[in-house]
Short mmCIF file of C-alpha atoms in Angstrom, two decimals:
data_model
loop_
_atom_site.label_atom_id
_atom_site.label_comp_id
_atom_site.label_asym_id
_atom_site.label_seq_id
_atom_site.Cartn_x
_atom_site.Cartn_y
_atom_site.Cartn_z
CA UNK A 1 45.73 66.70 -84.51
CA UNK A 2 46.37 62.70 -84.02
CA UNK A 3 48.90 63.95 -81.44
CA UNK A 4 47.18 66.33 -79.25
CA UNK A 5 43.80 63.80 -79.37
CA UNK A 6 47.03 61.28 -77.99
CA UNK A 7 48.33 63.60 -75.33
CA UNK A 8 44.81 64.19 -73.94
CA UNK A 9 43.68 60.79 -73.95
CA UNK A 10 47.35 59.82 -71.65
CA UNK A 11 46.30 62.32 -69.07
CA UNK A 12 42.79 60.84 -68.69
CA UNK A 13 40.69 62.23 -71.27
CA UNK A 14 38.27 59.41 -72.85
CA UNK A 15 36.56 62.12 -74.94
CA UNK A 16 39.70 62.53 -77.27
CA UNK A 17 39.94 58.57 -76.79
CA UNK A 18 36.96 58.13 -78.62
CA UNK A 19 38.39 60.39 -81.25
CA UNK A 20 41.08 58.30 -81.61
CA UNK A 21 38.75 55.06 -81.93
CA UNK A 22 36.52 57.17 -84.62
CA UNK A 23 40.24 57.78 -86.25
CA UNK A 24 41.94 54.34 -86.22
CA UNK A 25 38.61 52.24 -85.33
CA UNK A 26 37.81 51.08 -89.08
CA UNK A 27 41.31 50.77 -90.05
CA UNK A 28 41.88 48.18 -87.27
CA UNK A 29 39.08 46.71 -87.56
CA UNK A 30 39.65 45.84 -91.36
CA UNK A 31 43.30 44.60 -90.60
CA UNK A 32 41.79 42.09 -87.23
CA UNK A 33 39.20 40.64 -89.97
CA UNK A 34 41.94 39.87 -92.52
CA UNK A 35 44.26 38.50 -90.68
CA UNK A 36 41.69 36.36 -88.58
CA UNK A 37 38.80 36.23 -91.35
CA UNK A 38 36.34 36.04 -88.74
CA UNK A 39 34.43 39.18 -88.11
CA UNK A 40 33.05 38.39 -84.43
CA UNK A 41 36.82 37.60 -83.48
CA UNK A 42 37.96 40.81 -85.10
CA UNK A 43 35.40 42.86 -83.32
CA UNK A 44 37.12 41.08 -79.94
CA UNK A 45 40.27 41.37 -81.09
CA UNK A 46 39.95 45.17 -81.64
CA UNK A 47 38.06 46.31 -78.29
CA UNK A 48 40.93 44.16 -76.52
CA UNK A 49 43.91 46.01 -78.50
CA UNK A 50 41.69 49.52 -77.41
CA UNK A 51 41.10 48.62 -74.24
CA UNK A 52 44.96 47.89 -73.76
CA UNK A 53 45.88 51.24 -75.40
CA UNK A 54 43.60 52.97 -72.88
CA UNK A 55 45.32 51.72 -70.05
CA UNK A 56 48.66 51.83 -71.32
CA UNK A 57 48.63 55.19 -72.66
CA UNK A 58 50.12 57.34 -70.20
CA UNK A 59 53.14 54.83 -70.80
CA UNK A 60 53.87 56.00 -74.17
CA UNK A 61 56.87 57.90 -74.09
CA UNK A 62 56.39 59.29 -77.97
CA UNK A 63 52.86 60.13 -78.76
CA UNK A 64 54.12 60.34 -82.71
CA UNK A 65 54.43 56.94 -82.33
CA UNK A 66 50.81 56.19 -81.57
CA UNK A 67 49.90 54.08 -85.01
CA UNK A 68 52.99 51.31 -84.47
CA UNK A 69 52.02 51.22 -81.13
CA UNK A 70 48.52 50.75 -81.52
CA UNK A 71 48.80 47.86 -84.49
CA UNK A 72 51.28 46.18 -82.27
CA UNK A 73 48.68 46.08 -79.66
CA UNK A 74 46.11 45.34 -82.05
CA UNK A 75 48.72 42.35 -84.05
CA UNK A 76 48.99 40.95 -80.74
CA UNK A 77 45.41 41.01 -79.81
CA UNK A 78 44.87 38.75 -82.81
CA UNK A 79 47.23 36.54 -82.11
CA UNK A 80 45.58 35.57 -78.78
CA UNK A 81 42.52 35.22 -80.63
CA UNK A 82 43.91 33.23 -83.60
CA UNK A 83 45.34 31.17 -80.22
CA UNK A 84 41.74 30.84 -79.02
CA UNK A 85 39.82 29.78 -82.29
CA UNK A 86 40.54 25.85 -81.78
CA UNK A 87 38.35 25.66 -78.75
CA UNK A 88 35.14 27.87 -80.74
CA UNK A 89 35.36 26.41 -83.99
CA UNK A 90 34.41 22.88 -82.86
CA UNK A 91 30.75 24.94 -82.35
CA UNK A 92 30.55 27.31 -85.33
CA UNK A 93 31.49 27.43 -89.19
CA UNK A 94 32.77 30.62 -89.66
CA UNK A 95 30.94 32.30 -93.12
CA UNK A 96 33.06 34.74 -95.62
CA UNK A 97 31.57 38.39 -94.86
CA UNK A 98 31.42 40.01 -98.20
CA UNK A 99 32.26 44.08 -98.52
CA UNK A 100 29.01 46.74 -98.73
CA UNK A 101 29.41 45.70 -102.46
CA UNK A 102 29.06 41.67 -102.48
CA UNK A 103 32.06 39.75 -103.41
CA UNK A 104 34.59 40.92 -106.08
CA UNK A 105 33.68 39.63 -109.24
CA UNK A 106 37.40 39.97 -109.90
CA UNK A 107 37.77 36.80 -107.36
CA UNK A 108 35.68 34.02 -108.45
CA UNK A 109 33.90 31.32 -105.80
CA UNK A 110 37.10 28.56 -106.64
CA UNK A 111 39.59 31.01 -105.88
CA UNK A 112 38.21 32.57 -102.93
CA UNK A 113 38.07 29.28 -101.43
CA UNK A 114 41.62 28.39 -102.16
CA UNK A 115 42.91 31.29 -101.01
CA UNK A 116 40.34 30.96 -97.80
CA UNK A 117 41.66 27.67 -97.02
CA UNK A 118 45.97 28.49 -97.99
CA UNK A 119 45.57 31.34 -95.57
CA UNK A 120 44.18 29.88 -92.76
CA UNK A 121 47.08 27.22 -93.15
CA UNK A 122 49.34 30.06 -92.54
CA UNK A 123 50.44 31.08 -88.54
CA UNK A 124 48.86 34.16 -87.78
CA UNK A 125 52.40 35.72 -87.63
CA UNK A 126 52.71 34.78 -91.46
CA UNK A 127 49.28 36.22 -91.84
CA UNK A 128 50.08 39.32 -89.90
CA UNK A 129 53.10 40.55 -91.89
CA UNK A 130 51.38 39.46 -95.38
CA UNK A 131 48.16 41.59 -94.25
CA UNK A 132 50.09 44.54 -92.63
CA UNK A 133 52.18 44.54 -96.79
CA UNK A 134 49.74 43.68 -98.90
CA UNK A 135 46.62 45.21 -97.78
CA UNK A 136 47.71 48.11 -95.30
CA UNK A 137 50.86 48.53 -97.25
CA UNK A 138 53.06 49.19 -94.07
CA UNK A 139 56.51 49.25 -95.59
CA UNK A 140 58.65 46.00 -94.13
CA UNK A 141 60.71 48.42 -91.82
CA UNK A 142 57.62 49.53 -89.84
CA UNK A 143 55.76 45.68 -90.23
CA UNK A 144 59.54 45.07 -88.45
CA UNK A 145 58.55 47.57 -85.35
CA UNK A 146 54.93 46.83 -85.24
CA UNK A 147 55.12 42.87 -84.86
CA UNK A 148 58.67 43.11 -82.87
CA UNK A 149 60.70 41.28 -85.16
CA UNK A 150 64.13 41.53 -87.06
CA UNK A 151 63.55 43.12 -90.57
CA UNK A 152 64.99 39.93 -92.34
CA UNK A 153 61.99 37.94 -90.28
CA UNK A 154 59.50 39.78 -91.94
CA UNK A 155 61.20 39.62 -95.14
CA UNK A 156 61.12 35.53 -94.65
CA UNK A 157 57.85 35.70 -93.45
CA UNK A 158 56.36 37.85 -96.13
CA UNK A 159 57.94 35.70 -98.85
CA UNK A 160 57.13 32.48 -97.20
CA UNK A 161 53.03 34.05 -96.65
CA UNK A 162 52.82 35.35 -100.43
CA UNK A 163 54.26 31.97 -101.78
CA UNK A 164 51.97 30.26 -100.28
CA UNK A 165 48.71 32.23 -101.05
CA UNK A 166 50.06 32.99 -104.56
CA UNK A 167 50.80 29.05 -105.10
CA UNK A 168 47.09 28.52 -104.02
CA UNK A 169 45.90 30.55 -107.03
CA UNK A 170 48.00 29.29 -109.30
CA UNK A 171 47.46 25.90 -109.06
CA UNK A 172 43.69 26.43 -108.93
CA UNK A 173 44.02 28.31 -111.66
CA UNK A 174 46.00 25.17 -113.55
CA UNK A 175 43.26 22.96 -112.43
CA UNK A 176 41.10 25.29 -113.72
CA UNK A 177 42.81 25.49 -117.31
CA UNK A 178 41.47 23.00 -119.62
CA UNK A 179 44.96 23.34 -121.64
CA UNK A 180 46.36 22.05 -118.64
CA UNK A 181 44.46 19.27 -118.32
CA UNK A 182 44.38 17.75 -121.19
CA UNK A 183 47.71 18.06 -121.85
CA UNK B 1 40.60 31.01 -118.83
CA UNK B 2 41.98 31.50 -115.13
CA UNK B 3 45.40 30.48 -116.22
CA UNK B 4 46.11 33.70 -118.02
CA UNK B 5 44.66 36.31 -115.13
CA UNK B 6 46.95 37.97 -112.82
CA UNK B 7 46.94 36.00 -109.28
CA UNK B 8 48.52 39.81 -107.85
CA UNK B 9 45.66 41.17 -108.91
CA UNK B 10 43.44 38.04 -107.41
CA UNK B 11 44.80 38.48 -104.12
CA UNK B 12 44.68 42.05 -104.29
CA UNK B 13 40.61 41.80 -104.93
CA UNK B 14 40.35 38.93 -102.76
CA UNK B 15 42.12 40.85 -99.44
CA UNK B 16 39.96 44.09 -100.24
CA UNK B 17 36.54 42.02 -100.00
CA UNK B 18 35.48 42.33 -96.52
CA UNK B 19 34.03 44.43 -93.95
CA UNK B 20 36.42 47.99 -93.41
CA UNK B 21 33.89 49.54 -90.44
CA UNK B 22 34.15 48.94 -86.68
CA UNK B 23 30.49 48.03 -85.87
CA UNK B 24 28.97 50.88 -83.88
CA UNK B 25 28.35 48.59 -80.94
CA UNK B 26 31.95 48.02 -80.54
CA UNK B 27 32.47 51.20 -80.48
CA UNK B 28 30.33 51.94 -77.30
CA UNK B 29 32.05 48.97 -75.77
CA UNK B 30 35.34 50.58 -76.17
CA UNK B 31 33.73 53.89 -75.30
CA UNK B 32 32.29 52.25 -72.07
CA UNK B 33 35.51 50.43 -71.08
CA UNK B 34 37.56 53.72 -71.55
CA UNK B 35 34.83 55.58 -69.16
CA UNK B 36 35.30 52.70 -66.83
CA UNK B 37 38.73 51.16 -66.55
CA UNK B 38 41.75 53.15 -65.14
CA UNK B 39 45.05 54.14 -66.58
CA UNK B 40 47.65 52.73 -65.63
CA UNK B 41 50.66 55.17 -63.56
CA UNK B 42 52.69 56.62 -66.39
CA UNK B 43 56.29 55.94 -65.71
CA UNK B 44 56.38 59.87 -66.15
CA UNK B 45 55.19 60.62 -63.26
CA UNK B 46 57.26 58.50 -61.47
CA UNK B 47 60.68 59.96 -62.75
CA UNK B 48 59.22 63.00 -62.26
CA UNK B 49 58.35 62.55 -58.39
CA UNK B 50 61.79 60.73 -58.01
CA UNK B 51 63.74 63.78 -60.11
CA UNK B 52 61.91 66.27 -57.84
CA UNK B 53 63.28 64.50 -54.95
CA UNK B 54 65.51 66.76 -52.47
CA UNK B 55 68.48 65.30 -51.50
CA UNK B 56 67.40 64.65 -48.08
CA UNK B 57 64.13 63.49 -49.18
CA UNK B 58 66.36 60.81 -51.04
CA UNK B 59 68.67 60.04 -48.01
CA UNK B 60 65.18 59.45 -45.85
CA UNK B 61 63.73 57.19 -48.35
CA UNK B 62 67.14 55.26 -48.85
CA UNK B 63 66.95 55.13 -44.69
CA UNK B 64 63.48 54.17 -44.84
CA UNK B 65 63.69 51.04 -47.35
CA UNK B 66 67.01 50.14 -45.48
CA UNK B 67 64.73 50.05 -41.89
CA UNK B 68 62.08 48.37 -43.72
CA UNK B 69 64.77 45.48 -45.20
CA UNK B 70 65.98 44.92 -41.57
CA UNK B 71 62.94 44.44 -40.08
CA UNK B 72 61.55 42.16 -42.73
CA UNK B 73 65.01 40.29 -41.92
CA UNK B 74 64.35 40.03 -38.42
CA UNK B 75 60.48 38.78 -38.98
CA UNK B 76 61.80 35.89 -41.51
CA UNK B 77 64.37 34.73 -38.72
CA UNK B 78 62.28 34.96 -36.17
CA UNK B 79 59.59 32.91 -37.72
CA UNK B 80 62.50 30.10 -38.47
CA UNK B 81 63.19 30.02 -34.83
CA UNK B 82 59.44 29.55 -34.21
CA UNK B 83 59.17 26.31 -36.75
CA UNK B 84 62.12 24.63 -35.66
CA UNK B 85 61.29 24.33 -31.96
CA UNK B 86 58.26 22.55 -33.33
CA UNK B 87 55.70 25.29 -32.42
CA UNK B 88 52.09 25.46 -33.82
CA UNK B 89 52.49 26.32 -37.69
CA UNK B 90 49.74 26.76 -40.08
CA UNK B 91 47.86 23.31 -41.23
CA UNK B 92 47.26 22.66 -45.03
CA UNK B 93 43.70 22.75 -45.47
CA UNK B 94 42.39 18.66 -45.17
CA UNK B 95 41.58 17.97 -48.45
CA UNK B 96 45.16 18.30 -49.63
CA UNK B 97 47.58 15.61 -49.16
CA UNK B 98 51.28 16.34 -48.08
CA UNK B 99 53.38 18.45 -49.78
CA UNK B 100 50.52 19.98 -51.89
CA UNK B 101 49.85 23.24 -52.32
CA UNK B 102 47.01 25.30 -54.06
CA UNK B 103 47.36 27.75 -56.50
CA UNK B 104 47.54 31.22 -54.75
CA UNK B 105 44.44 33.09 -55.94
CA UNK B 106 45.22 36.37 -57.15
CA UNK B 107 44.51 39.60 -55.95
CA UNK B 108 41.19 41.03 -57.25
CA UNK B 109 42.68 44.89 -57.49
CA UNK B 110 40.61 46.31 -60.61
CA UNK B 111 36.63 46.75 -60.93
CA UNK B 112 34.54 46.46 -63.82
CA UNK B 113 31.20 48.16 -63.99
CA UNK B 114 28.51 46.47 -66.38
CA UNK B 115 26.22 49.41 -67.23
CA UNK B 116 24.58 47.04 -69.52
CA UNK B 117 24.14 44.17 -67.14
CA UNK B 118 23.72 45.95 -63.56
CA UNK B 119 26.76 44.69 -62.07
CA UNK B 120 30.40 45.21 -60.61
CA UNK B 121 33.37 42.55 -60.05
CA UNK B 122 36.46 42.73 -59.10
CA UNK B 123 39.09 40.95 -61.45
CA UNK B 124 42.98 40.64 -61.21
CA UNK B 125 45.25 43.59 -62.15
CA UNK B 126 46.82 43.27 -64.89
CA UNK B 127 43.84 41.23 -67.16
CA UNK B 128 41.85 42.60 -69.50
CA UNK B 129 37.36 43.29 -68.94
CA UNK B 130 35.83 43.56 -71.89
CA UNK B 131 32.05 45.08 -71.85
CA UNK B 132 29.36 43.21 -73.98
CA UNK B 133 29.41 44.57 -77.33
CA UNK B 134 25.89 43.69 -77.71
CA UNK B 135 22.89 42.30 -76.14
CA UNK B 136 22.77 38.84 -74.83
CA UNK B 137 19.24 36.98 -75.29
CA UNK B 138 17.69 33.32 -74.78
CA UNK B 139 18.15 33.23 -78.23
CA UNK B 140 21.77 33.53 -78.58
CA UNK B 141 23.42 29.86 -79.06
CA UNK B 142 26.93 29.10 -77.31
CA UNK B 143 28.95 29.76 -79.86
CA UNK B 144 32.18 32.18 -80.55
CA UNK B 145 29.17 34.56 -81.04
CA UNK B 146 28.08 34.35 -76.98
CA UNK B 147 31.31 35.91 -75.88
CA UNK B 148 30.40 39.24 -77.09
CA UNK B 149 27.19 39.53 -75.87
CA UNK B 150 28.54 39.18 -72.55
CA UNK B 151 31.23 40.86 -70.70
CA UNK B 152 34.30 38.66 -70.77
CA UNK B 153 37.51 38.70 -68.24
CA UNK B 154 40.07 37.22 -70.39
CA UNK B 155 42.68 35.47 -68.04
CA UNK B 156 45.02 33.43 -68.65
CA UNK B 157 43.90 29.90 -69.33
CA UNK B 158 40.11 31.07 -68.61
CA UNK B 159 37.15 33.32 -69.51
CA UNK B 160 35.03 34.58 -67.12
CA UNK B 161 31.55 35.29 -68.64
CA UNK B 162 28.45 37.32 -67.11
CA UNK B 163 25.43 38.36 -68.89
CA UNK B 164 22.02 39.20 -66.94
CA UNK B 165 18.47 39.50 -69.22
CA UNK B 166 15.19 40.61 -67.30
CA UNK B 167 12.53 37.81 -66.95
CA UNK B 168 9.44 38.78 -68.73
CA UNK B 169 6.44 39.82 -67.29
CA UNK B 170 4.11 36.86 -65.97
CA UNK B 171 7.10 34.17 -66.10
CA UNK B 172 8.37 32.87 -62.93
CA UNK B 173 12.42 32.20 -61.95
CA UNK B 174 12.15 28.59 -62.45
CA UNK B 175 9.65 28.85 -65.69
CA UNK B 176 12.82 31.30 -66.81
CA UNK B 177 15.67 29.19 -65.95
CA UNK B 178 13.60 25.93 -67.78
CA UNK B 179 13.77 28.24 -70.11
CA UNK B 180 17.42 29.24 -69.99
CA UNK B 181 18.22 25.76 -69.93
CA UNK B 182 16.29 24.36 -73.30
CA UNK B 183 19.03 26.21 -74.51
CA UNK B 184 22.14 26.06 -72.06
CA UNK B 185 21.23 22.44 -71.12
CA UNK B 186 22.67 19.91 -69.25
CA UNK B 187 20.63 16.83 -69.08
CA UNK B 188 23.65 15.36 -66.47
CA UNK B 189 22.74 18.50 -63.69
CA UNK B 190 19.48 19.35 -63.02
CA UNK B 191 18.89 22.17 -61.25
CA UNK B 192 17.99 20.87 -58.30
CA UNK B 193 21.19 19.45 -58.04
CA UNK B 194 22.87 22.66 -58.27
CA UNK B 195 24.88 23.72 -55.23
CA UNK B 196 23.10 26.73 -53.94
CA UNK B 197 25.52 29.89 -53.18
CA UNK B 198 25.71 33.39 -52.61
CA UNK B 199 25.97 35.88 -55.13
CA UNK B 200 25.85 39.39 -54.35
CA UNK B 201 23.74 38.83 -51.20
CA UNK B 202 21.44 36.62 -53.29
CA UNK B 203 20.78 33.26 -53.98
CA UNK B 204 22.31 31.41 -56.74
CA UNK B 205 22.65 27.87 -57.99
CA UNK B 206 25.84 26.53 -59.44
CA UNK B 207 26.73 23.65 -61.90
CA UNK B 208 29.99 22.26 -63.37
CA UNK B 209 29.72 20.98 -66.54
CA UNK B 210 31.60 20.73 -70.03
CA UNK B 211 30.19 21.89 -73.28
CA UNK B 212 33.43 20.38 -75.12
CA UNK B 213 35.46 22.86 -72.91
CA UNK B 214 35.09 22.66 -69.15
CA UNK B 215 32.95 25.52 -67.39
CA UNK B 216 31.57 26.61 -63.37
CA UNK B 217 28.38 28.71 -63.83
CA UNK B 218 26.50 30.30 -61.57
CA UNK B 219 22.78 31.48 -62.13
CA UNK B 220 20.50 33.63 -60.20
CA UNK B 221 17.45 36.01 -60.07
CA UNK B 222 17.39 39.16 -58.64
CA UNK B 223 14.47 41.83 -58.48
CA UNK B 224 12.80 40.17 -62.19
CA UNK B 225 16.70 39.90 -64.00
CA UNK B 226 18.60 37.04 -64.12
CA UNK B 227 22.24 36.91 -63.75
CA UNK B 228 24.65 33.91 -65.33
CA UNK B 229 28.44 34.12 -64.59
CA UNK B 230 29.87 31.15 -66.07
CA UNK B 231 33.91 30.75 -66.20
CA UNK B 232 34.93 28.61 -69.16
CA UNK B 233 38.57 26.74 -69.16
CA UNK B 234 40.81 26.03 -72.24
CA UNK B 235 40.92 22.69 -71.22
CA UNK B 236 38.11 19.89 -70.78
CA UNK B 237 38.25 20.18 -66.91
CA UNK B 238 36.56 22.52 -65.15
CA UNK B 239 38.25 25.37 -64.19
CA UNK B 240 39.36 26.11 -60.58
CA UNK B 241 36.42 26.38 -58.73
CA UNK B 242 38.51 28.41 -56.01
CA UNK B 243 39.48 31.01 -58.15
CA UNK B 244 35.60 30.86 -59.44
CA UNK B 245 34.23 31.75 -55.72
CA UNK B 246 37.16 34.21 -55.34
CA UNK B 247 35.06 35.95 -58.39
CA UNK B 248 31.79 35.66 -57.71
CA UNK B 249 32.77 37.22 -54.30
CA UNK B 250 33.34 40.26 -55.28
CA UNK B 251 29.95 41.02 -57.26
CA UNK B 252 27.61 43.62 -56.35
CA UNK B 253 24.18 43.44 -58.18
CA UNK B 254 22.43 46.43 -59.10
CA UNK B 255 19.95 44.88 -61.21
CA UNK B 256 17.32 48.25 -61.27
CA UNK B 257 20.54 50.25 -63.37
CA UNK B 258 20.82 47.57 -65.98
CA UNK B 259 20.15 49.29 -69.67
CA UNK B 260 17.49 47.88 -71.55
CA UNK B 261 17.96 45.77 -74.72
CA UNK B 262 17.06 47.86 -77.72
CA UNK B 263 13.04 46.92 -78.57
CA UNK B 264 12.33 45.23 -74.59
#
């Protein structure tokens, strides 16, 4: 079905278009706001990678190929934002946005702000490849074809990304251990 | 204790909290933009006109680009002959010194229709027009959040803005742009400072200013709507106020098809 809705929309058709955006809208959506934790730069982010994907479609040679096209667009479209945020975030703090549910009682305040501030010490081509893995669960070969890079990159990048998120939890989590500290 | 829970399963919780829905307004702006922008020529239909190609339809356009080559040949020397016998060439424009240059401005190809705002400009090919996701208002402070409730042209080192809100009933232009500017402010321009230009066959005034990045806005009122078009730079200067004008050039104003903001 994803293919014919494809086919249409590359001869003109913005009916099956919008099909395509009701398809893919929410997935992309939730991978822009990860990787950029800003919901008002996701929302750009998004429109930009479907706006792109309009135009461009009658380029794509392989309509099966749709979904790694479109996240590359859409990877790429938050990279220029991520490039962007320096000059808006002089003006605005940026507040976590919290699922229909609230926050995770899993995740308490202390960690959610460590991992909040390790992640947005990452590049957002560290942030990409550990969002595409660990919350879209792309397998590494297609992360490799979405972002454009050598498979070994996004191995690097991946282990570099989860070290450094997984290092901010753990050491909270030492501080946080009155073992620990007294020892 | 924290020390003993599993940070995978932290991380896990931690990158599922969030929104997961594309807003519906974003959706209509990508709805909008697909009804409005053109595809680009699939390379397709290139290789197919060029594969259905007779063979002397070939050998005509090989004959064709080859006449076209020689011509252009005979143009460039000709024109070399003209400057070195000293004849009239064309004079840099006064303001810039010797061996300056400006920036050629580039070709506004593409148009972008605001439904929402009652407008059309034409932008470079090749950048990307993004429709307002949502509805701009007095209200709305300049922050990240003011870019999407305009429609944006995202160029290269600039952004150019343009929103348009009708004036409400029993307020004047100038009672609405004292308004506008409680807001927008710039204690350093005063409006009647402003340079006063043409926008659309209307009157508009424009200031230069910097709100910690440097911007060129124009702001006018047409038919009980205002229109602001403001082009923000990356940098503290102000952006090119050349390639500015070469913008608001190409606007057309059609301020009685603007949609109405939800509850006006």
């Amino acid at each position: 079905m994803r293919v014919r809705l494809v086919e249409q929309a590359q001869i003109g058709d913005d009916v099956a278009f919008g099909e395509l955006v009701d398809l893919d809208g929410d997935r992309c959506y939730a991978i822009a706001y990860r990787i950029l934790r800003d919901v008002e730069r996701a929302q750009d982010a998004v429109q930009q990678a479907f706006l792109l994907a309009w135009r461009e479609l009658p380029r794509l040679r392989d309509p099966e190929r749709f979904e790694v096209w479109l996240h590359r667009l859409l990877v790429n479209a938050c990279y220029e934002e991520a490039r962007r945020y320096r000059r808006w975030s002089m003006h605005v703090r940026t507040l976590p946005v919290d699922g229909p549910g609230g926050p995770d009682p899993t995740v308490s305040v202390d960690e959610r702000d460590a991992l909040e501030r390790a992640f947005r010490h990452l590049s957002p081509e560290h942030r990409a490849v550990f969002v595409l893995h660990h919350y879209a669960g792309f397998p590494l070969a297609a992360i490799a074809d979405i972002v454009g890079v050598p498979l070994g990159t996004v191995k690097s990048r991946l282990h570099h990304a989860t070290r450094n998120v997984r290092s901010a939890i753990v050491a909270d989590s030492v501080i946080d251990d009155p073992e620990v500290q007294t020892a | 204790m924290n020390g003993l829970r599993d940070p995978e399963a932290i991380v896990a919780a931690w990158l599922d909290d969030g929104p997961s829905e594309l807003p519906g307004e974003t959706r209509r702006s990508i709805a909008i933009a697909a009804r409005t922008t053109p595809q680009a020529r699939g390379r397709s239909n290139w290789l197919a006109r060029r594969i259905d190609m007779t063979r002397f339809q070939s050998l005509g356009a090989v004959a064709a680009v080859a006449i076209v080559a020689v011509l252009g040949l005979v143009a460039v020397a000709t024109l070399r002959d003209t400057s070195d016998v000293g004849g009239p060439a064309a004079s840099p424009a006064p303001s810039l010194s010797p061996g300056q240059s400006p920036a050629p401005l580039p070709a506004m190809t593409e148009t972008f229709i605001s439904e929402k705002y009652g407008y059309s400009i034409r932008y470079p090919a090749g950048r990307t027009a993004l429709p307002a996701a949502t509805f701009w208002s007095l209200e709305s402070p300049r922050t990240n959040a003011i870019l999407l409730r305009g429609d944006v042209i995202k160029l290269v080192h600039e952004r150019f803005w343009t929103a348009s809100i009708p004036i409400p009933e029993g307020m004047t232009g100038d009672e609405w742009l004292a308004a506008y500017l409680a807001t927008y402010g710039d204690e350093t321009s005063p409006p009647e400072t402003w340079e006063q230009i043409t926008i659309g066959g209307s009157p508009a005034g424009v200031r230069v200013g910097n709100d910690g990045y440097g911007y060129i806005e124009a702001v006018g009122v047409v038919d009980g709507r205002a229109y602001v078009f403001t082009m923000w730079n990356d940098g503290a200067a102000p952006p090119d106020r050349a390639l500015f004008d070469a913008f608001v050039a190409t606007v057309e104003l059609y301020p009685e098809d603007a949609l109405k903001a939800p509850g006006s």
